[in-house]
Short mmCIF file of C-alpha atoms in Angstrom, two decimals:
data_model
loop_
_atom_site.label_atom_id
_atom_site.label_comp_id
_atom_site.label_asym_id
_atom_site.label_seq_id
_atom_site.Cartn_x
_atom_site.Cartn_y
_atom_site.Cartn_z
CA UNK A 1 65.13 129.30 160.83
CA UNK A 2 61.75 130.89 160.20
CA UNK A 3 59.11 128.59 161.50
CA UNK A 4 56.81 128.30 158.54
CA UNK A 5 59.96 127.51 156.37
CA UNK A 6 61.22 124.85 158.75
CA UNK A 7 57.76 123.07 158.71
CA UNK A 8 57.79 123.26 154.87
CA UNK A 9 61.36 121.76 154.90
CA UNK A 10 60.50 118.83 157.43
CA UNK A 11 57.35 117.93 155.38
CA UNK A 12 59.49 118.06 152.20
CA UNK A 13 62.02 115.85 153.55
CA UNK A 14 59.40 113.32 154.71
CA UNK A 15 57.87 113.29 151.05
CA UNK A 16 61.13 112.93 149.64
CA UNK A 17 61.87 109.96 151.12
CA UNK A 18 58.50 108.57 150.23
CA UNK A 19 58.71 109.84 146.61
CA UNK A 20 62.20 108.74 145.66
CA UNK A 21 61.15 105.75 143.82
CA UNK A 22 58.76 107.96 141.68
CA UNK A 23 61.72 110.48 140.94
CA UNK A 24 63.81 107.67 139.88
CA UNK A 25 61.24 106.47 137.55
CA UNK A 26 60.93 110.15 136.26
CA UNK A 27 64.59 110.15 135.78
CA UNK A 28 64.24 106.97 133.65
CA UNK A 29 61.81 108.55 131.62
CA UNK A 30 64.03 111.62 130.79
CA UNK A 31 66.88 109.12 129.88
CA UNK A 32 64.62 107.36 127.29
CA UNK A 33 65.50 107.56 123.47
CA UNK A 34 62.21 108.35 122.17
CA UNK A 35 60.66 111.78 122.92
CA UNK A 36 57.08 110.80 122.33
CA UNK A 37 57.57 107.84 124.56
CA UNK A 38 58.79 110.18 127.41
CA UNK A 39 55.97 112.36 126.70
CA UNK A 40 53.22 109.48 126.80
CA UNK A 41 54.79 107.87 129.95
CA UNK A 42 54.94 111.38 131.67
CA UNK A 43 51.04 111.65 130.96
CA UNK A 44 50.46 108.24 132.30
CA UNK A 45 52.47 109.02 135.39
CA UNK A 46 50.55 112.25 136.02
CA UNK A 47 47.37 110.52 135.88
CA UNK A 48 48.29 107.52 138.03
CA UNK A 49 50.17 109.79 140.57
CA UNK A 50 47.35 112.41 140.96
CA UNK A 51 46.17 110.38 144.22
CA UNK A 52 49.60 110.91 145.89
CA UNK A 53 49.98 114.47 144.94
CA UNK A 54 46.50 115.24 146.19
CA UNK A 55 47.44 113.69 149.67
CA UNK A 56 50.26 115.97 149.93
CA UNK A 57 48.78 119.20 148.49
CA UNK A 58 48.71 120.93 151.71
CA UNK A 59 52.52 121.23 152.32
CA UNK A 60 53.26 124.14 150.11
CA UNK A 61 49.75 126.26 150.40
CA UNK A 62 50.33 129.81 151.22
CA UNK A 63 54.44 129.08 150.50
CA UNK A 64 54.83 128.32 146.74
CA UNK A 65 51.57 128.91 145.08
CA UNK A 66 51.35 125.35 143.77
CA UNK A 67 48.02 124.83 145.62
CA UNK A 68 44.99 126.92 144.38
CA UNK A 69 41.38 127.12 144.65
CA UNK A 70 39.65 126.15 141.37
CA UNK A 71 37.10 128.14 139.44
CA UNK A 72 34.44 126.56 141.51
CA UNK A 73 36.25 126.72 144.90
CA UNK A 74 37.70 123.18 144.62
CA UNK A 75 41.43 122.58 145.60
CA UNK A 76 43.50 121.70 142.43
CA UNK A 77 46.95 120.57 141.90
CA UNK A 78 49.03 122.17 139.36
CA UNK A 79 50.94 118.77 138.77
CA UNK A 80 53.48 117.99 135.96
CA UNK A 81 53.78 120.03 133.05
CA UNK A 82 54.61 119.73 129.27
CA UNK A 83 58.46 120.89 128.41
CA UNK A 84 56.76 122.66 125.66
CA UNK A 85 53.47 124.51 125.90
CA UNK A 86 51.04 124.06 122.96
CA UNK A 87 47.99 125.57 124.75
CA UNK A 88 46.20 122.57 124.78
CA UNK A 89 44.34 123.35 128.12
CA UNK A 90 44.93 119.87 129.32
CA UNK A 91 47.04 120.88 132.22
CA UNK A 92 45.62 119.41 135.65
CA UNK A 93 45.01 122.64 137.13
CA UNK A 94 45.49 126.42 137.55
CA UNK A 95 45.62 129.32 139.72
CA UNK A 96 42.27 131.30 140.37
CA UNK A 97 41.42 134.97 139.66
CA UNK A 98 42.05 135.35 136.08
CA UNK A 99 40.00 132.68 134.00
CA UNK A 100 36.93 133.93 132.34
CA UNK A 101 33.65 133.57 134.02
CA UNK A 102 32.17 130.18 133.80
CA UNK A 103 35.40 128.28 133.35
CA UNK A 104 34.08 125.15 134.82
CA UNK A 105 34.79 123.14 137.78
CA UNK A 106 37.93 122.31 139.78
CA UNK A 107 40.81 121.26 137.45
CA UNK A 108 39.35 122.84 134.25
CA UNK A 109 40.78 125.69 132.34
CA UNK A 110 39.23 127.85 129.61
CA UNK A 111 41.88 129.33 127.48
CA UNK A 112 41.04 132.59 125.39
CA UNK A 113 42.24 131.23 122.17
CA UNK A 114 40.01 128.20 122.56
CA UNK A 115 37.39 130.04 120.62
CA UNK A 116 39.58 130.06 117.50
CA UNK A 117 39.22 126.37 117.36
CA UNK A 118 35.58 126.21 116.45
CA UNK A 119 33.69 124.59 113.51
CA UNK A 120 34.89 121.98 111.06
CA UNK A 121 37.22 122.56 108.38
CA UNK A 122 36.27 124.39 105.21
CA UNK A 123 34.25 122.10 102.60
CA UNK A 124 35.92 121.22 99.41
CA UNK A 125 39.05 120.12 100.70
CA UNK A 126 37.65 118.30 103.64
CA UNK A 127 39.31 114.73 103.94
CA UNK A 128 41.92 115.72 101.39
CA UNK A 129 44.09 118.23 103.00
CA UNK A 130 45.13 118.03 106.65
CA UNK A 131 46.39 121.07 108.21
CA UNK A 132 49.77 121.34 110.25
CA UNK A 133 50.87 124.15 112.39
CA UNK A 134 54.27 124.93 113.84
CA UNK A 135 55.41 127.35 116.28
CA UNK A 136 59.23 127.73 115.84
CA UNK A 137 60.84 129.24 119.14
CA UNK A 138 64.24 130.12 119.92
CA UNK A 139 64.09 127.32 122.57
CA UNK A 140 61.34 125.03 121.61
CA UNK A 141 59.39 123.88 118.53
CA UNK A 142 55.92 122.73 118.88
CA UNK A 143 53.82 121.31 115.81
CA UNK A 144 50.17 120.17 115.72
CA UNK A 145 48.36 117.93 113.01
CA UNK A 146 44.47 118.63 112.66
CA UNK A 147 41.65 116.53 111.49
CA UNK A 148 38.58 117.52 109.49
CA UNK A 149 36.75 118.77 112.43
CA UNK A 150 39.55 121.15 113.50
CA UNK A 151 40.60 119.18 116.52
CA UNK A 152 44.38 118.56 117.06
CA UNK A 153 44.80 114.80 116.37
CA UNK A 154 48.51 114.34 116.92
CA UNK A 155 51.59 116.74 118.16
CA UNK A 156 55.27 116.90 117.93
CA UNK A 157 57.44 118.62 120.31
CA UNK A 158 61.20 119.24 120.38
CA UNK A 159 63.83 121.38 121.69
CA UNK A 160 65.33 123.80 119.06
CA UNK A 161 68.71 122.13 118.45
CA UNK A 162 70.20 125.44 117.50
CA UNK A 163 70.56 126.04 121.36
CA UNK A 164 73.83 124.51 120.76
CA UNK A 165 74.91 127.85 119.25
CA UNK A 166 73.27 129.92 122.07
CA UNK A 167 70.19 130.23 124.17
CA UNK A 168 69.22 133.59 122.68
CA UNK A 169 68.74 135.16 119.28
CA UNK A 170 71.66 137.35 119.79
CA UNK A 171 74.01 134.62 120.28
CA UNK A 172 72.59 132.80 117.27
CA UNK A 173 72.84 136.00 115.18
CA UNK A 174 76.78 136.12 116.08
CA UNK A 175 77.19 132.45 115.31
CA UNK A 176 75.61 132.76 112.10
CA UNK A 177 78.24 135.21 110.90
CA UNK A 178 80.04 131.97 110.22
CA UNK A 179 78.77 130.76 107.10
CA UNK A 180 79.04 126.94 108.05
CA UNK A 181 77.44 127.75 111.34
CA UNK A 182 74.50 129.38 109.65
CA UNK A 183 74.14 126.56 107.24
CA UNK A 184 74.18 124.06 109.98
CA UNK A 185 71.50 125.99 112.10
CA UNK A 186 69.33 125.95 109.00
CA UNK A 187 69.79 122.27 108.38
CA UNK A 188 68.89 121.59 112.11
CA UNK A 189 65.71 123.45 112.20
CA UNK A 190 64.64 122.03 108.79
CA UNK A 191 65.38 118.57 110.12
CA UNK A 192 63.21 119.04 113.31
CA UNK A 193 60.17 120.27 111.06
CA UNK A 194 60.57 117.59 108.66
CA UNK A 195 60.71 114.89 111.28
CA UNK A 196 57.52 116.28 112.66
CA UNK A 197 56.19 116.02 109.16
CA UNK A 198 57.30 112.66 108.61
CA UNK A 199 55.46 111.45 111.87
CA UNK A 200 52.09 113.04 110.89
CA UNK A 201 52.51 111.53 107.25
CA UNK A 202 51.82 108.24 108.92
CA UNK A 203 48.63 109.29 110.17
CA UNK A 204 47.28 110.26 106.67
CA UNK A 205 44.63 108.19 104.84
CA UNK A 206 45.27 107.36 101.18
CA UNK A 207 44.75 110.58 98.89
CA UNK A 208 45.15 112.82 102.02
CA UNK A 209 48.07 115.52 101.90
CA UNK A 210 49.29 118.20 104.22
CA UNK A 211 49.62 121.93 104.31
CA UNK A 212 51.99 123.62 106.84
CA UNK A 213 51.47 127.17 108.70
CA UNK A 214 54.48 128.23 110.44
CA UNK A 215 54.94 131.13 112.98
CA UNK A 216 58.27 132.22 114.35
CA UNK A 217 60.51 134.88 115.41
CA UNK A 218 62.25 136.98 112.97
CA UNK A 219 65.65 135.36 113.77
CA UNK A 220 64.20 131.83 113.45
CA UNK A 221 62.59 132.69 110.12
CA UNK A 222 65.76 134.09 108.62
CA UNK A 223 67.68 131.12 109.85
CA UNK A 224 65.06 128.69 108.52
CA UNK A 225 65.24 130.48 105.13
CA UNK A 226 68.94 130.86 104.95
CA UNK A 227 68.92 134.55 104.91
CA UNK A 228 71.73 136.62 106.03
CA UNK A 229 71.16 137.42 109.75
CA UNK A 230 73.88 140.03 110.18
CA UNK A 231 71.41 142.95 109.74
CA UNK A 232 69.32 141.86 112.68
CA UNK A 233 72.40 142.22 114.98
CA UNK A 234 73.70 145.69 114.22
CA UNK A 235 72.33 149.15 114.27
CA UNK A 236 69.76 150.38 113.37
CA UNK A 237 68.49 146.74 113.75
CA UNK A 238 66.28 146.65 110.76
CA UNK A 239 64.96 143.64 108.85
CA UNK A 240 64.69 143.85 105.28
CA UNK A 241 62.81 140.44 104.82
CA UNK A 242 59.43 140.75 106.71
CA UNK A 243 56.87 139.48 104.41
CA UNK A 244 54.93 136.47 104.17
CA UNK A 245 56.73 133.44 102.69
CA UNK A 246 55.36 130.76 100.70
CA UNK A 247 57.96 127.71 100.48
CA UNK A 248 57.93 123.90 100.95
CA UNK A 249 59.37 121.61 103.55
CA UNK A 250 59.75 117.75 102.86
CA UNK A 251 57.45 118.40 99.73
CA UNK A 252 54.84 120.11 102.02
CA UNK A 253 53.60 123.45 101.12
CA UNK A 254 54.38 125.95 103.84
CA UNK A 255 53.19 129.46 104.59
CA UNK A 256 55.39 131.37 106.99
CA UNK A 257 53.75 134.46 108.80
CA UNK A 258 55.06 137.94 108.10
CA UNK A 259 57.10 139.54 110.95
CA UNK A 260 56.85 143.08 112.20
CA UNK A 261 60.51 144.03 112.99
CA UNK A 262 63.83 142.69 113.80
CA UNK A 263 62.88 141.63 117.29
CA UNK A 264 58.90 141.39 117.00
CA UNK A 265 58.38 138.44 114.56
CA UNK A 266 55.64 136.38 112.85
CA UNK A 267 54.97 134.61 116.15
CA UNK A 268 53.64 137.78 117.35
CA UNK A 269 51.85 138.46 114.10
CA UNK A 270 50.05 135.11 114.59
CA UNK A 271 49.20 136.01 118.46
CA UNK A 272 47.62 139.26 117.23
CA UNK A 273 45.69 137.70 114.59
CA UNK A 274 44.47 134.82 117.16
CA UNK A 275 43.36 137.61 119.38
CA UNK A 276 41.47 139.44 116.74
CA UNK A 277 43.41 142.72 117.50
CA UNK A 278 43.22 143.90 113.91
CA UNK A 279 39.15 143.76 114.08
CA UNK A 280 38.36 144.53 117.69
CA UNK A 281 37.43 148.05 118.72
CA UNK A 282 38.46 147.38 122.32
CA UNK A 283 42.01 147.60 123.52
CA UNK A 284 44.05 144.47 124.16
CA UNK A 285 47.54 144.12 125.84
CA UNK A 286 49.11 140.98 124.46
CA UNK A 287 52.20 139.82 126.70
CA UNK A 288 54.27 137.00 125.45
CA UNK A 289 57.05 136.35 127.79
CA UNK A 290 59.50 133.53 127.00
CA UNK A 291 63.35 133.47 126.20
CA UNK A 292 62.36 136.67 124.30
CA UNK A 293 59.76 139.10 125.36
CA UNK A 294 57.23 140.70 123.06
CA UNK A 295 54.47 143.04 124.24
CA UNK A 296 51.68 144.45 121.88
CA UNK A 297 48.93 147.27 123.06
CA UNK A 298 46.02 148.31 120.87
CA UNK A 299 43.22 147.27 119.00
CA UNK A 300 41.66 147.97 115.32
CA UNK A 301 42.71 151.53 115.11
CA UNK A 302 46.23 151.36 116.11
CA UNK A 303 48.78 149.14 117.70
CA UNK A 304 52.31 149.57 119.11
CA UNK A 305 54.77 146.93 120.23
CA UNK A 306 58.10 146.27 121.70
CA UNK A 307 60.60 143.64 122.54
CA UNK A 308 62.33 143.29 125.96
CA UNK A 309 65.20 141.26 127.05
CA UNK A 310 64.02 138.18 129.13
CA UNK A 311 66.71 135.50 128.89
CA UNK A 312 65.90 132.32 130.63
CA UNK A 313 64.08 133.74 133.61
CA UNK A 314 60.46 133.10 132.44
CA UNK A 315 61.27 129.66 131.06
CA UNK A 316 62.64 127.72 133.96
CA UNK A 317 66.23 128.82 133.30
CA UNK A 318 66.84 130.55 136.78
CA UNK A 319 66.41 127.51 138.98
CA UNK A 320 67.03 124.50 136.90
CA UNK A 321 63.73 122.66 136.29
CA UNK A 322 61.67 125.51 137.99
CA UNK A 323 59.33 127.28 135.76
CA UNK A 324 59.34 131.05 135.61
CA UNK A 325 55.78 131.56 136.76
CA UNK A 326 56.41 129.40 139.82
CA UNK A 327 59.49 131.52 140.60
CA UNK A 328 57.12 134.45 140.48
CA UNK A 329 55.12 133.01 143.02
CA UNK A 330 57.84 132.03 145.17
CA UNK A 331 59.18 135.54 145.19
CA UNK A 332 55.85 136.83 145.82
CA UNK A 333 55.58 134.51 148.93
CA UNK A 334 58.86 135.65 150.24
CA UNK A 335 57.72 139.35 149.86
CA UNK A 336 54.59 138.64 151.92
CA UNK A 337 56.57 136.62 154.56
CA UNK A 338 58.84 139.53 154.82
CA UNK A 339 61.77 137.54 153.99
CA UNK A 340 62.71 139.55 150.77
CA UNK A 341 62.73 143.45 150.78
CA UNK A 342 61.59 145.62 147.65
CA UNK A 343 65.15 145.92 146.50
CA UNK A 344 65.23 142.21 145.97
CA UNK A 345 67.52 141.59 148.96
CA UNK A 346 67.06 138.21 150.93
CA UNK A 347 66.93 138.46 154.81
CA UNK A 348 70.52 138.28 156.16
CA UNK A 349 70.23 134.68 157.36
CA UNK A 350 69.15 133.47 153.83
CA UNK A 351 71.47 135.61 151.69
CA UNK A 352 74.37 133.12 151.40
CA UNK A 353 72.48 129.74 151.16
CA UNK A 354 69.08 130.89 150.07
CA UNK A 355 65.63 130.01 151.42
CA UNK A 356 63.41 127.06 150.85
CA UNK A 357 60.02 127.87 149.58
CA UNK A 358 58.17 124.70 149.21
CA UNK A 359 60.54 122.15 147.50
CA UNK A 360 62.73 124.99 145.84
CA UNK A 361 65.53 126.98 147.44
CA UNK A 362 65.54 130.36 146.25
CA UNK A 363 68.99 132.01 146.10
CA UNK A 364 69.86 135.78 145.84
CA UNK A 365 71.20 135.11 142.32
CA UNK A 366 67.90 133.71 141.07
CA UNK A 367 66.19 136.79 142.71
CA UNK A 368 68.21 139.15 140.79
CA UNK A 369 67.88 137.18 137.53
CA UNK A 370 64.18 137.28 137.69
CA UNK A 371 64.37 141.05 138.78
CA UNK A 372 66.22 141.93 135.71
CA UNK A 373 63.62 140.04 133.43
CA UNK A 374 60.46 141.47 135.14
CA UNK A 375 61.86 144.80 135.24
CA UNK A 376 62.53 145.00 131.50
CA UNK A 377 58.86 143.65 130.87
CA UNK A 378 57.11 146.06 133.48
CA UNK A 379 59.16 148.87 131.89
CA UNK A 380 58.04 147.92 128.52
CA UNK A 381 54.43 147.77 129.38
CA UNK A 382 54.70 151.17 131.11
CA UNK A 383 56.27 152.63 128.03
CA UNK A 384 53.56 151.26 125.63
CA UNK A 385 50.75 152.58 128.00
CA UNK A 386 52.45 156.01 128.02
CA UNK A 387 53.04 156.27 124.17
CA UNK A 388 49.47 155.12 123.51
CA UNK A 389 48.41 157.76 125.73
CA UNK A 390 46.03 155.73 128.28
CA UNK A 391 46.45 154.45 131.70
CA UNK A 392 46.22 150.67 132.78
CA UNK A 393 42.66 151.14 133.73
CA UNK A 394 41.38 151.79 130.05
CA UNK A 395 42.97 148.50 128.82
CA UNK A 396 40.14 146.25 128.04
CA UNK A 397 41.70 142.92 128.33
CA UNK A 398 45.22 141.49 128.94
CA UNK A 399 46.22 138.33 127.32
CA UNK A 400 49.06 136.55 129.01
CA UNK A 401 50.31 134.16 126.25
CA UNK A 402 52.36 131.03 126.37
CA UNK A 403 53.42 128.52 129.21
CA UNK A 404 54.45 131.45 131.40
CA UNK A 405 51.11 133.11 130.97
CA UNK A 406 49.18 129.79 131.36
CA UNK A 407 50.39 129.31 134.96
CA UNK A 408 51.19 132.76 136.14
CA UNK A 409 48.93 133.93 139.07
CA UNK A 410 48.36 137.54 138.30
CA UNK A 411 48.10 138.57 142.00
CA UNK A 412 51.67 137.05 142.30
CA UNK A 413 52.66 139.20 139.35
CA UNK A 414 51.17 142.26 141.09
CA UNK A 415 52.96 141.37 144.49
CA UNK A 416 56.34 141.54 142.48
CA UNK A 417 55.51 144.45 140.27
CA UNK A 418 55.35 142.76 137.15
CA UNK A 419 51.59 143.79 136.61
CA UNK A 420 49.69 146.71 138.16
CA UNK A 421 46.42 145.61 140.09
CA UNK A 422 44.32 147.21 137.11
CA UNK A 423 45.97 145.10 134.54
CA UNK A 424 45.83 141.73 136.64
CA UNK A 425 42.12 142.13 137.14
CA UNK A 426 41.47 141.84 133.27
CA UNK A 427 44.21 139.06 132.66
CA UNK A 428 43.10 135.85 130.91
CA UNK A 429 45.44 133.03 129.71
CA UNK A 430 46.11 133.22 126.04
CA UNK A 431 47.56 129.69 125.53
CA UNK A 432 49.82 129.26 122.65
CA UNK A 433 48.60 132.15 120.60
CA UNK A 434 51.15 131.57 117.69
CA UNK A 435 49.66 128.21 117.15
CA UNK A 436 46.23 129.42 117.41
CA UNK A 437 46.78 132.17 114.87
CA UNK A 438 48.41 129.50 112.47
CA UNK A 439 45.31 127.52 112.87
CA UNK A 440 43.02 130.33 112.15
CA UNK A 441 45.08 131.47 109.11
CA UNK A 442 45.50 127.83 107.68
CA UNK A 443 41.68 127.28 107.99
CA UNK A 444 41.15 130.36 105.59
CA UNK A 445 43.83 129.24 103.29
CA UNK A 446 42.30 125.80 103.08
CA UNK A 447 38.93 127.43 102.07
CA UNK A 448 40.56 129.21 99.46
CA UNK A 449 40.44 132.63 101.30
CA UNK A 450 43.83 134.55 101.11
CA UNK A 451 44.97 136.03 104.62
CA UNK A 452 48.10 137.53 103.16
CA UNK A 453 46.71 140.92 102.83
CA UNK A 454 44.73 140.85 105.91
CA UNK A 455 48.21 139.91 107.72
CA UNK A 456 50.19 142.60 105.87
CA UNK A 457 47.62 145.24 106.94
CA UNK A 458 47.85 143.92 110.61
CA UNK A 459 51.69 144.10 110.63
CA UNK A 460 51.70 147.65 108.65
CA UNK A 461 49.38 149.15 111.21
CA UNK A 462 51.59 148.03 114.16
CA UNK A 463 54.48 150.42 115.22
CA UNK A 464 57.43 148.89 117.01
CA UNK A 465 59.26 151.07 119.76
CA UNK A 466 62.78 150.75 120.24
CA UNK A 467 62.84 150.85 124.00
CA UNK A 468 66.63 151.73 124.16
CA UNK A 469 65.84 154.78 122.16
CA UNK A 470 62.94 155.87 124.52
CA UNK A 471 64.08 158.84 126.65
CA UNK A 472 62.66 157.66 130.10
CA UNK A 473 63.05 153.97 129.55
CA UNK A 474 66.24 153.69 131.31
CA UNK A 475 64.88 155.27 134.48
CA UNK A 476 61.75 153.28 134.12
CA UNK A 477 63.59 150.16 134.15
CA UNK A 478 65.51 150.98 137.09
CA UNK A 479 62.37 151.50 139.19
CA UNK A 480 60.64 148.43 137.73
CA UNK A 481 63.21 146.18 139.18
CA UNK A 482 62.04 146.77 142.53
CA UNK A 483 59.61 144.07 143.78
#
């Protein structure tokens, strides 16, 4: 066995023996009945367990990317993570090299959209109306309740129960061909959102009310509203209902972000809005890779967007319980060690059983799954740059949105061909840009300033490419699958 791998495995086995009790406690938490109790207990364990993790921090250095130098040179441990990212910036550590200058000392992270959450809520309604934002994703749902000062005071996180009908939007669209299943999916997502609102209701003072601003991809919006999704699943894949929506959930007024196309939805509109892409002259590349992958390039003058097939690769579905950003780091480590060639083939001695990188066994199947997803994303980025008529060096900033972007080490993305070196140098963590955009829009609405026209201009000024119709996309995709 490769010597470094053997040493890592031996140390891992020793730590596994010492840490078995902690893992059993973690298992008990996962099996708890109340999701919020699990979350609270996980946060307490993350705090109380930091000393133990710090003692073992050297075991994966240079292998898995789990240990990194903090912004000020200190070593920080990435530690445990929330199952659902709300871009709160409370993670215990992050990789170096792409945080804005002055991000702070070890263990601190500055997220690009933190600048959105500034200032108190507008006067007039302060103390009477509480803002709630929601990000309804294909896999997860995240909701935040804000106070008068604009800070999040409570959160509600859940797995989207529609996953029972399929892991991706295409599966949901096909399931919705059955009217009963479509009705059930509508009921499921509305119940989740209403549960969150009921939780937040308990935190209101007498005389207070709530207003909800919701961002979701197009399929999730259709299912929420009870619209026929069949047009989303057949050529030419055009969505007739993309405008902003005013509705109610559990008696709470709800504003739903407008979408851009059948596969680039209101969550991306909210992300563009949060990043100021409709106002800034400089050129931003917004990359949001999750169960669905969406990419937008441009600024105030023009914007082009595309959607790519990602599947579960970027959200921990390749190796169960291992986040996509960590898999990227592990593949990068294998490439540097010479155990993985540029075609994605593991060294012969590891081809059948895989290779242990840190505490994760990377299999040939896992490598191939990530190759497919990253190849589609990289090809999408390249296509947008070509159609915009610029090179990567002309992009002013790269916003890596969501949990994947928060933890991705750009240098590892370069190593496996997800990002070019020029783009990696300009990359910043975006946090949950959908929730950030929802907060920004909600704040304006509470102040009595309409945002619908502004958002519609943002949408109408964004051209969506159908990558399958691009003449050179297939060839570009095959090339981009190389590591």
